[in-house]
Each structure stands twice: as structure tokens, then as C-alpha cells.
PDB file of C-alpha atoms in Angstrom:
ATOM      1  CA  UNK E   1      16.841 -20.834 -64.177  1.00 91.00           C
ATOM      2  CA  UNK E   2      19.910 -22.404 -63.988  1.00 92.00           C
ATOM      3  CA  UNK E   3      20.753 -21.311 -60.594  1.00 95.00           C
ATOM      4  CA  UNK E   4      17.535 -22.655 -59.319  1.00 96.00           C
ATOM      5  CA  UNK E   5      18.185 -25.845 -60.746  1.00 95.00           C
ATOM      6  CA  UNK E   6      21.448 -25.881 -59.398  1.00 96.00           C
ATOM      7  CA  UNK E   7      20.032 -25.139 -55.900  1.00 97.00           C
ATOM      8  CA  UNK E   8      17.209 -27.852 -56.309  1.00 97.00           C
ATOM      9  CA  UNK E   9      20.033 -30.312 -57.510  1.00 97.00           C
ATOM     10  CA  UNK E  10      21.739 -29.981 -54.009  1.00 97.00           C
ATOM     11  CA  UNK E  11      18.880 -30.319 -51.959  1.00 97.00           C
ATOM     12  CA  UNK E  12      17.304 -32.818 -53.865  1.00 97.00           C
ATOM     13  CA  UNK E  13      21.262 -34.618 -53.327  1.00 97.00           C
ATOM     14  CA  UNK E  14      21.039 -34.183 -49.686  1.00 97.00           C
ATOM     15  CA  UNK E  15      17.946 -35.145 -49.316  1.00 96.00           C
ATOM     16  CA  UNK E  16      18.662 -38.972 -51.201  1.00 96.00           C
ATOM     17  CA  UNK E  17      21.627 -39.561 -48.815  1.00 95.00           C
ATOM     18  CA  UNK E  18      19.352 -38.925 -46.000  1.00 93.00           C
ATOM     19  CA  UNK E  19      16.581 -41.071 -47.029  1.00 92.00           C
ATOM     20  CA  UNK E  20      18.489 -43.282 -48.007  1.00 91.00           C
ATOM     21  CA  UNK E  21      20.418 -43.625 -44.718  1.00 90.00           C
ATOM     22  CA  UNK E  22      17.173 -43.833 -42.932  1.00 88.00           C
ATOM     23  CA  UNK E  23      16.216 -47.432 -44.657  1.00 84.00           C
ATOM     24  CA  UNK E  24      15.861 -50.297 -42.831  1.00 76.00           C
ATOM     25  CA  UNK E  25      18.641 -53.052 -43.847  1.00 72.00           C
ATOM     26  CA  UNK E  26      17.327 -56.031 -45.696  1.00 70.00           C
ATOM     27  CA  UNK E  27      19.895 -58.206 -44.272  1.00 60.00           C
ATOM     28  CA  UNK E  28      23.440 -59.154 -44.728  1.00 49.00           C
ATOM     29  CA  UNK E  29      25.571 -56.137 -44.844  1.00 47.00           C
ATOM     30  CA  UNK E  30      26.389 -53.594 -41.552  1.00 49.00           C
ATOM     31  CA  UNK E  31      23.161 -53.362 -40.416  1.00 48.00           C
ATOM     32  CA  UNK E  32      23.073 -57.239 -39.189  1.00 51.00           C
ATOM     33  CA  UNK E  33      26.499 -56.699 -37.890  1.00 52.00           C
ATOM     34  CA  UNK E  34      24.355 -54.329 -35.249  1.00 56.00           C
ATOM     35  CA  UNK E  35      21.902 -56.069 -34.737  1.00 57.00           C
ATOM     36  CA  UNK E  36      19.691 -54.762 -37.191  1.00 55.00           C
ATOM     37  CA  UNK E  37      18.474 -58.493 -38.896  1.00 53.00           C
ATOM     38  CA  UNK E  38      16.476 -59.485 -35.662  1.00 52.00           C
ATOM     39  CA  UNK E  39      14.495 -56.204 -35.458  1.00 53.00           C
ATOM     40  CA  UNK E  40      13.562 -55.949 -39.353  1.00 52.00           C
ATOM     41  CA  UNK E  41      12.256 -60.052 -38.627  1.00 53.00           C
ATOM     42  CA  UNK E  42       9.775 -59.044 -35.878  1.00 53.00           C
ATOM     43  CA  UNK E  43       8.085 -56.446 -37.324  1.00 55.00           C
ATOM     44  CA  UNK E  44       6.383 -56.190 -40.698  1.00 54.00           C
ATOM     45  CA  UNK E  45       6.060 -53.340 -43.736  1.00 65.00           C
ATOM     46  CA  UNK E  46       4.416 -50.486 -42.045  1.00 84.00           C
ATOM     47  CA  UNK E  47       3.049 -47.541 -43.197  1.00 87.00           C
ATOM     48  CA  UNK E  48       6.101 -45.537 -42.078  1.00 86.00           C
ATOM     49  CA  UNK E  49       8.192 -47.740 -44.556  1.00 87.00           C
ATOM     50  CA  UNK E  50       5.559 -47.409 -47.467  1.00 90.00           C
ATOM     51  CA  UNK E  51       5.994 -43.214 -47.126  1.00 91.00           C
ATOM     52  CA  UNK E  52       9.535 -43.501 -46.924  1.00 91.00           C
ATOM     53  CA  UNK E  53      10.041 -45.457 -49.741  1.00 92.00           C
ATOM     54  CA  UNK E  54       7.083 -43.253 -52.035  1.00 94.00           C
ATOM     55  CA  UNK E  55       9.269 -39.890 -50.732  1.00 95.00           C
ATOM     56  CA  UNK E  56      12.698 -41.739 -51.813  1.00 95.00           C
ATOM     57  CA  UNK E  57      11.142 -42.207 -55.089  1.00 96.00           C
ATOM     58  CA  UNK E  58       9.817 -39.105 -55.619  1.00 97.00           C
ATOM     59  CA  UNK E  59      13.119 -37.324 -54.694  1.00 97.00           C
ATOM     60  CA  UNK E  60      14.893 -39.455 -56.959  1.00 97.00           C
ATOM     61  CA  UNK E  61      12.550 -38.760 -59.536  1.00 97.00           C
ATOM     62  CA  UNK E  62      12.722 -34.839 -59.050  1.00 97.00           C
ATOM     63  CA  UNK E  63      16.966 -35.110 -58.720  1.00 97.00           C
ATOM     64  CA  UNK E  64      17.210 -36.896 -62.293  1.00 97.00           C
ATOM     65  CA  UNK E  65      14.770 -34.139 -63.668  1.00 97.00           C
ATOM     66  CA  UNK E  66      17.128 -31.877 -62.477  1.00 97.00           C
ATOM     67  CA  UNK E  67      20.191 -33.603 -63.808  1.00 97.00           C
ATOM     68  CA  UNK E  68      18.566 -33.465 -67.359  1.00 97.00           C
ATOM     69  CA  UNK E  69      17.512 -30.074 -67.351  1.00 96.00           C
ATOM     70  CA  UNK E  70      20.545 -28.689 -66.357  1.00 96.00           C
ATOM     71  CA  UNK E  71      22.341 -30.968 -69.287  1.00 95.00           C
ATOM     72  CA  UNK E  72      19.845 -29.726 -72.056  1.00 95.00           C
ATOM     73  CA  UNK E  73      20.766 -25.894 -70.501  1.00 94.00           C
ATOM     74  CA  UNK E  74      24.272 -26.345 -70.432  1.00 92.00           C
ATOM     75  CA  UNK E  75      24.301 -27.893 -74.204  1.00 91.00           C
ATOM     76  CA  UNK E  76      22.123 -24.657 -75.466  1.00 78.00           C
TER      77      UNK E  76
END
């Protein structure tokens, strides 16, 4: 059980950076130094943006389950 958990941790892990990564700016910061504040203006919240943000959620939800499992097996 542990091992699984251990496995899920890591994918779960990799999985935030890269959803993460794949967020649009919401200005200031690097992605206006590319460029990236006068595409986010012209277009609006799309559905594309809505999933991303429900699967971002849901991984982060499923990555701290993991992180407190794994603490309540290691204390036992």
C-alpha cells in the first residue's frame, strides 16, 4: 500500500507542475514579459480553461490525499 501511494505521490507531483505550467498568466510576471498580457485580453474564459483548472484541482486534491495517507502509514 505504501508503495502504491508512493507511486501515485509522484505522478500526482508531475502531473501539478505540468498543469500548472500550462496556465495562462494573469498578468504581471514572465508571461507579459512575452507577450503573454495582450493574448489573455482578447480572448475570454473558455471551456478549455474551465477543464484545466477542474483537473488542477482534482490533482491537487488526490496529491494531498496522498501526502496524508502516507503520514498516517508512516506514524503506524
Amino acid at each position: 500500500m505504501e508503495l502504491f501511494l508512493n507511486v501515485l505521490l509522484a505522478l500526482t507531483s508531475v502531473l501539478l507542475i505540468v498543469l500548472i505550467l500550462l496556465h495562462r498568466g494573469k498578468g504581471g510576471g514572465l508571461s507579459s514579459m512575452f507577450g503573454g498580457a495582450v493574448s489573455s485580453q482578447l480572448s475570454g474564459s473558455s471551456v478549455v480553461e474551465k477543464n484545466l483548472n477542474r483537473l488542477t484541482v482534482f490533482a491537487g486534491l488526490l496529491w494531498a490525499v496522498c501526502i496524508v495517507a502516507l503520514g498516517i502509514l508512516i506514524k503506524a
